[in-house]
Amino acid sequence: MNGITVFALTMIGIGLFIGGFYLFLDFVNMKAEQSRKERELREAQSQHPERHLSDGTS
């Protein structure tokens, strides 16, 4: 393989690595945000139990 081919494959590999790492961080951030929202929802329901009972009836 000549130098240009090695360079191009290296750049593609680095790009895929960075893209995968970015997707992994995005997934972790999404899970953390989802668990935070669920925790806030549970805290709001425990403080106001009558509010979430009437939500589904309207």
PDB file of N, CA and C in Angstrom:
ATOM      1  N   MET A   1       0.854  -1.202   0.000  1.00  0.00           N
ATOM      2  CA  MET A   1       0.000   0.000   0.000  1.00  0.00           C
ATOM      3  C   MET A   1       0.881   1.241   0.000  1.00  0.00           C
ATOM      4  N   ASN A   2       0.495   2.207  -0.778  1.00  0.00           N
ATOM      5  CA  ASN A   2       1.291   3.426  -0.817  1.00  0.00           C
ATOM      6  C   ASN A   2       0.887   4.369   0.320  1.00  0.00           C
ATOM      7  N   GLY A   3       1.610   5.459   0.450  1.00  0.00           N
ATOM      8  CA  GLY A   3       1.426   6.370   1.578  1.00  0.00           C
ATOM      9  C   GLY A   3       0.063   7.041   1.601  1.00  0.00           C
ATOM     10  N   ILE A   4      -0.463   7.368   0.428  1.00  0.00           N
ATOM     11  CA  ILE A   4      -1.755   8.060   0.377  1.00  0.00           C
ATOM     12  C   ILE A   4      -2.868   7.124   0.865  1.00  0.00           C
ATOM     13  N   THR A   5      -2.794   5.858   0.485  1.00  0.00           N
ATOM     14  CA  THR A   5      -3.813   4.888   0.924  1.00  0.00           C
ATOM     15  C   THR A   5      -3.762   4.700   2.433  1.00  0.00           C
ATOM     16  N   VAL A   6      -2.563   4.583   2.988  1.00  0.00           N
ATOM     17  CA  VAL A   6      -2.418   4.427   4.441  1.00  0.00           C
ATOM     18  C   VAL A   6      -2.960   5.661   5.156  1.00  0.00           C
ATOM     19  N   PHE A   7      -2.628   6.840   4.615  1.00  0.00           N
ATOM     20  CA  PHE A   7      -3.104   8.078   5.229  1.00  0.00           C
ATOM     21  C   PHE A   7      -4.630   8.154   5.189  1.00  0.00           C
ATOM     22  N   ALA A   8      -5.236   7.802   4.038  1.00  0.00           N
ATOM     23  CA  ALA A   8      -6.692   7.871   3.907  1.00  0.00           C
ATOM     24  C   ALA A   8      -7.367   6.878   4.854  1.00  0.00           C
ATOM     25  N   LEU A   9      -6.854   5.653   4.934  1.00  0.00           N
ATOM     26  CA  LEU A   9      -7.450   4.668   5.835  1.00  0.00           C
ATOM     27  C   LEU A   9      -7.281   5.077   7.286  1.00  0.00           C
ATOM     28  N   THR A  10      -6.160   5.704   7.610  1.00  0.00           N
ATOM     29  CA  THR A  10      -5.948   6.178   8.978  1.00  0.00           C
ATOM     30  C   THR A  10      -6.948   7.276   9.329  1.00  0.00           C
ATOM     31  N   MET A  11      -7.167   8.206   8.400  1.00  0.00           N
ATOM     32  CA  MET A  11      -8.125   9.281   8.653  1.00  0.00           C
ATOM     33  C   MET A  11      -9.544   8.723   8.804  1.00  0.00           C
ATOM     34  N   ILE A  12      -9.897   7.744   7.978  1.00  0.00           N
ATOM     35  CA  ILE A  12     -11.224   7.120   8.085  1.00  0.00           C
ATOM     36  C   ILE A  12     -11.362   6.428   9.440  1.00  0.00           C
ATOM     37  N   GLY A  13     -10.325   5.720   9.849  1.00  0.00           N
ATOM     38  CA  GLY A  13     -10.367   5.035  11.151  1.00  0.00           C
ATOM     39  C   GLY A  13     -10.500   6.002  12.298  1.00  0.00           C
ATOM     40  N   ILE A  14      -9.746   7.101  12.250  1.00  0.00           N
ATOM     41  CA  ILE A  14      -9.840   8.107  13.320  1.00  0.00           C
ATOM     42  C   ILE A  14     -11.230   8.723  13.332  1.00  0.00           C
ATOM     43  N   GLY A  15     -11.775   9.002  12.151  1.00  0.00           N
ATOM     44  CA  GLY A  15     -13.124   9.576  12.081  1.00  0.00           C
ATOM     45  C   GLY A  15     -14.166   8.633  12.645  1.00  0.00           C
ATOM     46  N   LEU A  16     -14.046   7.356  12.326  1.00  0.00           N
ATOM     47  CA  LEU A  16     -14.999   6.382  12.880  1.00  0.00           C
ATOM     48  C   LEU A  16     -14.854   6.266  14.385  1.00  0.00           C
ATOM     49  N   PHE A  17     -13.621   6.310  14.883  1.00  0.00           N
ATOM     50  CA  PHE A  17     -13.392   6.222  16.319  1.00  0.00           C
ATOM     51  C   PHE A  17     -14.009   7.414  17.043  1.00  0.00           C
ATOM     52  N   ILE A  18     -13.761   8.612  16.508  1.00  0.00           N
ATOM     53  CA  ILE A  18     -14.314   9.821  17.138  1.00  0.00           C
ATOM     54  C   ILE A  18     -15.842   9.802  17.054  1.00  0.00           C
ATOM     55  N   GLY A  19     -16.390   9.375  15.906  1.00  0.00           N
ATOM     56  CA  GLY A  19     -17.846   9.307  15.769  1.00  0.00           C
ATOM     57  C   GLY A  19     -18.465   8.322  16.737  1.00  0.00           C
ATOM     58  N   GLY A  20     -17.842   7.167  16.904  1.00  0.00           N
ATOM     59  CA  GLY A  20     -18.354   6.185  17.862  1.00  0.00           C
ATOM     60  C   GLY A  20     -18.274   6.678  19.282  1.00  0.00           C
ATOM     61  N   PHE A  21     -17.174   7.352  19.611  1.00  0.00           N
ATOM     62  CA  PHE A  21     -17.033   7.896  20.963  1.00  0.00           C
ATOM     63  C   PHE A  21     -18.088   8.969  21.223  1.00  0.00           C
ATOM     64  N   TYR A  22     -18.331   9.813  20.206  1.00  0.00           N
ATOM     65  CA  TYR A  22     -19.357  10.849  20.343  1.00  0.00           C
ATOM     66  C   TYR A  22     -20.741  10.234  20.546  1.00  0.00           C
ATOM     67  N   LEU A  23     -21.065   9.191  19.775  1.00  0.00           N
ATOM     68  CA  LEU A  23     -22.366   8.537  19.935  1.00  0.00           C
ATOM     69  C   LEU A  23     -22.487   7.899  21.314  1.00  0.00           C
ATOM     70  N   PHE A  24     -21.383   7.310  21.820  1.00  0.00           N
ATOM     71  CA  PHE A  24     -21.391   6.710  23.145  1.00  0.00           C
ATOM     72  C   PHE A  24     -21.667   7.765  24.212  1.00  0.00           C
ATOM     73  N   LEU A  25     -20.988   8.911  24.122  1.00  0.00           N
ATOM     74  CA  LEU A  25     -21.219   9.982  25.097  1.00  0.00           C
ATOM     75  C   LEU A  25     -22.639  10.520  24.995  1.00  0.00           C
ATOM     76  N   ASP A  26     -23.167  10.623  23.784  1.00  0.00           N
ATOM     77  CA  ASP A  26     -24.535  11.097  23.594  1.00  0.00           C
ATOM     78  C   ASP A  26     -25.527  10.127  24.237  1.00  0.00           C
ATOM     79  N   PHE A  27     -25.270   8.816  24.081  1.00  0.00           N
ATOM     80  CA  PHE A  27     -26.140   7.801  24.671  1.00  0.00           C
ATOM     81  C   PHE A  27     -26.095   7.870  26.199  1.00  0.00           C
ATOM     82  N   VAL A  28     -24.899   8.014  26.768  1.00  0.00           N
ATOM     83  CA  VAL A  28     -24.758   8.109  28.231  1.00  0.00           C
ATOM     84  C   VAL A  28     -25.468   9.354  28.745  1.00  0.00           C
ATOM     85  N   ASN A  29     -25.319  10.475  28.035  1.00  0.00           N
ATOM     86  CA  ASN A  29     -25.972  11.716  28.452  1.00  0.00           C
ATOM     87  C   ASN A  29     -27.485  11.581  28.370  1.00  0.00           C
ATOM     88  N   MET A  30     -27.982  10.898  27.333  1.00  0.00           N
ATOM     89  CA  MET A  30     -29.423  10.699  27.180  1.00  0.00           C
ATOM     90  C   MET A  30     -29.970   9.859  28.338  1.00  0.00           C
ATOM     91  N   LYS A  31     -29.247   8.785  28.699  1.00  0.00           N
ATOM     92  CA  LYS A  31     -29.694   7.936  29.806  1.00  0.00           C
ATOM     93  C   LYS A  31     -29.690   8.702  31.115  1.00  0.00           C
ATOM     94  N   ALA A  32     -28.662   9.521  31.348  1.00  0.00           N
ATOM     95  CA  ALA A  32     -28.581  10.298  32.580  1.00  0.00           C
ATOM     96  C   ALA A  32     -29.725  11.313  32.642  1.00  0.00           C
ATOM     97  N   GLU A  33     -30.016  11.949  31.510  1.00  0.00           N
ATOM     98  CA  GLU A  33     -31.104  12.923  31.483  1.00  0.00           C
ATOM     99  C   GLU A  33     -32.450  12.242  31.700  1.00  0.00           C
ATOM    100  N   GLN A  34     -32.619  11.049  31.126  1.00  0.00           N
ATOM    101  CA  GLN A  34     -33.868  10.318  31.284  1.00  0.00           C
ATOM    102  C   GLN A  34     -34.066   9.916  32.752  1.00  0.00           C
ATOM    103  N   SER A  35     -33.018   9.432  33.397  1.00  0.00           N
ATOM    104  CA  SER A  35     -33.155   9.022  34.798  1.00  0.00           C
ATOM    105  C   SER A  35     -33.394  10.242  35.684  1.00  0.00           C
ATOM    106  N   ARG A  36     -32.792  11.383  35.333  1.00  0.00           N
ATOM    107  CA  ARG A  36     -33.021  12.596  36.120  1.00  0.00           C
ATOM    108  C   ARG A  36     -34.480  13.040  35.989  1.00  0.00           C
ATOM    109  N   LYS A  37     -35.031  12.982  34.777  1.00  0.00           N
ATOM    110  CA  LYS A  37     -36.428  13.376  34.587  1.00  0.00           C
ATOM    111  C   LYS A  37     -37.369  12.425  35.322  1.00  0.00           C
ATOM    112  N   GLU A  38     -37.051  11.110  35.282  1.00  0.00           N
ATOM    113  CA  GLU A  38     -37.889  10.146  36.003  1.00  0.00           C
ATOM    114  C   GLU A  38     -37.834  10.403  37.504  1.00  0.00           C
ATOM    115  N   ARG A  39     -36.649  10.742  38.013  1.00  0.00           N
ATOM    116  CA  ARG A  39     -36.519  11.020  39.443  1.00  0.00           C
ATOM    117  C   ARG A  39     -37.305  12.280  39.813  1.00  0.00           C
ATOM    118  N   GLU A  40     -37.205  13.319  38.977  1.00  0.00           N
ATOM    119  CA  GLU A  40     -37.973  14.538  39.248  1.00  0.00           C
ATOM    120  C   GLU A  40     -39.467  14.261  39.197  1.00  0.00           C
ATOM    121  N   LEU A  41     -39.904  13.414  38.269  1.00  0.00           N
ATOM    122  CA  LEU A  41     -41.323  13.084  38.159  1.00  0.00           C
ATOM    123  C   LEU A  41     -41.790  12.328  39.403  1.00  0.00           C
ATOM    124  N   ARG A  42     -40.963  11.379  39.858  1.00  0.00           N
ATOM    125  CA  ARG A  42     -41.329  10.628  41.071  1.00  0.00           C
ATOM    126  C   ARG A  42     -41.387  11.545  42.286  1.00  0.00           C
ATOM    127  N   GLU A  43     -40.443  12.487  42.390  1.00  0.00           N
ATOM    128  CA  GLU A  43     -40.458  13.414  43.519  1.00  0.00           C
ATOM    129  C   GLU A  43     -41.689  14.311  43.458  1.00  0.00           C
ATOM    130  N   ALA A  44     -42.052  14.762  42.265  1.00  0.00           N
ATOM    131  CA  ALA A  44     -43.231  15.615  42.129  1.00  0.00           C
ATOM    132  C   ALA A  44     -44.504  14.826  42.468  1.00  0.00           C
ATOM    133  N   GLN A  45     -44.563  13.562  42.088  1.00  0.00           N
ATOM    134  CA  GLN A  45     -45.738  12.752  42.401  1.00  0.00           C
ATOM    135  C   GLN A  45     -45.824  12.457  43.891  1.00  0.00           C
ATOM    136  N   SER A  46     -44.678  12.269  44.538  1.00  0.00           N
ATOM    137  CA  SER A  46     -44.723  11.979  45.970  1.00  0.00           C
ATOM    138  C   SER A  46     -45.091  13.224  46.769  1.00  0.00           C
ATOM    139  N   GLN A  47     -44.762  14.409  46.250  1.00  0.00           N
ATOM    140  CA  GLN A  47     -45.129  15.639  46.948  1.00  0.00           C
ATOM    141  C   GLN A  47     -46.593  16.010  46.697  1.00  0.00           C
ATOM    142  N   HIS A  48     -47.095  15.692  45.515  1.00  0.00           N
ATOM    143  CA  HIS A  48     -48.475  16.019  45.161  1.00  0.00           C
ATOM    144  C   HIS A  48     -49.170  14.762  44.632  1.00  0.00           C
ATOM    145  N   PRO A  49     -49.573  13.862  45.485  1.00  0.00           N
ATOM    146  CA  PRO A  49     -50.136  12.595  44.991  1.00  0.00           C
ATOM    147  C   PRO A  49     -51.482  12.761  44.289  1.00  0.00           C
ATOM    148  N   GLU A  50     -52.212  13.827  44.575  1.00  0.00           N
ATOM    149  CA  GLU A  50     -53.517  13.968  43.940  1.00  0.00           C
ATOM    150  C   GLU A  50     -53.394  14.470  42.506  1.00  0.00           C
ATOM    151  N   ARG A  51     -52.258  15.061  42.151  1.00  0.00           N
ATOM    152  CA  ARG A  51     -52.125  15.653  40.825  1.00  0.00           C
ATOM    153  C   ARG A  51     -52.007  14.577  39.750  1.00  0.00           C
ATOM    154  N   HIS A  52     -51.196  13.529  39.964  1.00  0.00           N
ATOM    155  CA  HIS A  52     -50.985  12.564  38.900  1.00  0.00           C
ATOM    156  C   HIS A  52     -52.140  11.583  38.799  1.00  0.00           C
ATOM    157  N   LEU A  53     -53.007  11.516  39.796  1.00  0.00           N
ATOM    158  CA  LEU A  53     -54.171  10.640  39.684  1.00  0.00           C
ATOM    159  C   LEU A  53     -55.191  11.241  38.727  1.00  0.00           C
ATOM    160  N   SER A  54     -55.288  12.566  38.680  1.00  0.00           N
ATOM    161  CA  SER A  54     -56.291  13.195  37.842  1.00  0.00           C
ATOM    162  C   SER A  54     -55.769  13.486  36.435  1.00  0.00           C
ATOM    163  N   ASP A  55     -54.487  13.191  36.155  1.00  0.00           N
ATOM    164  CA  ASP A  55     -53.928  13.519  34.829  1.00  0.00           C
ATOM    165  C   ASP A  55     -54.578  12.690  33.727  1.00  0.00           C
ATOM    166  N   GLY A  56     -54.816  11.411  33.947  1.00  0.00           N
ATOM    167  CA  GLY A  56     -55.297  10.554  32.887  1.00  0.00           C
ATOM    168  C   GLY A  56     -56.785  10.593  32.674  1.00  0.00           C
ATOM    169  N   THR A  57     -57.527  11.320  33.496  1.00  0.00           N
ATOM    170  CA  THR A  57     -58.984  11.308  33.386  1.00  0.00           C
ATOM    171  C   THR A  57     -59.527  12.380  32.468  1.00  0.00           C
ATOM    172  N   SER A  58     -58.726  13.400  32.127  1.00  0.00           N
ATOM    173  CA  SER A  58     -59.246  14.500  31.309  1.00  0.00           C
ATOM    174  C   SER A  58     -59.375  14.123  29.857  1.00  0.00           C
TER     175      SER A  58
END
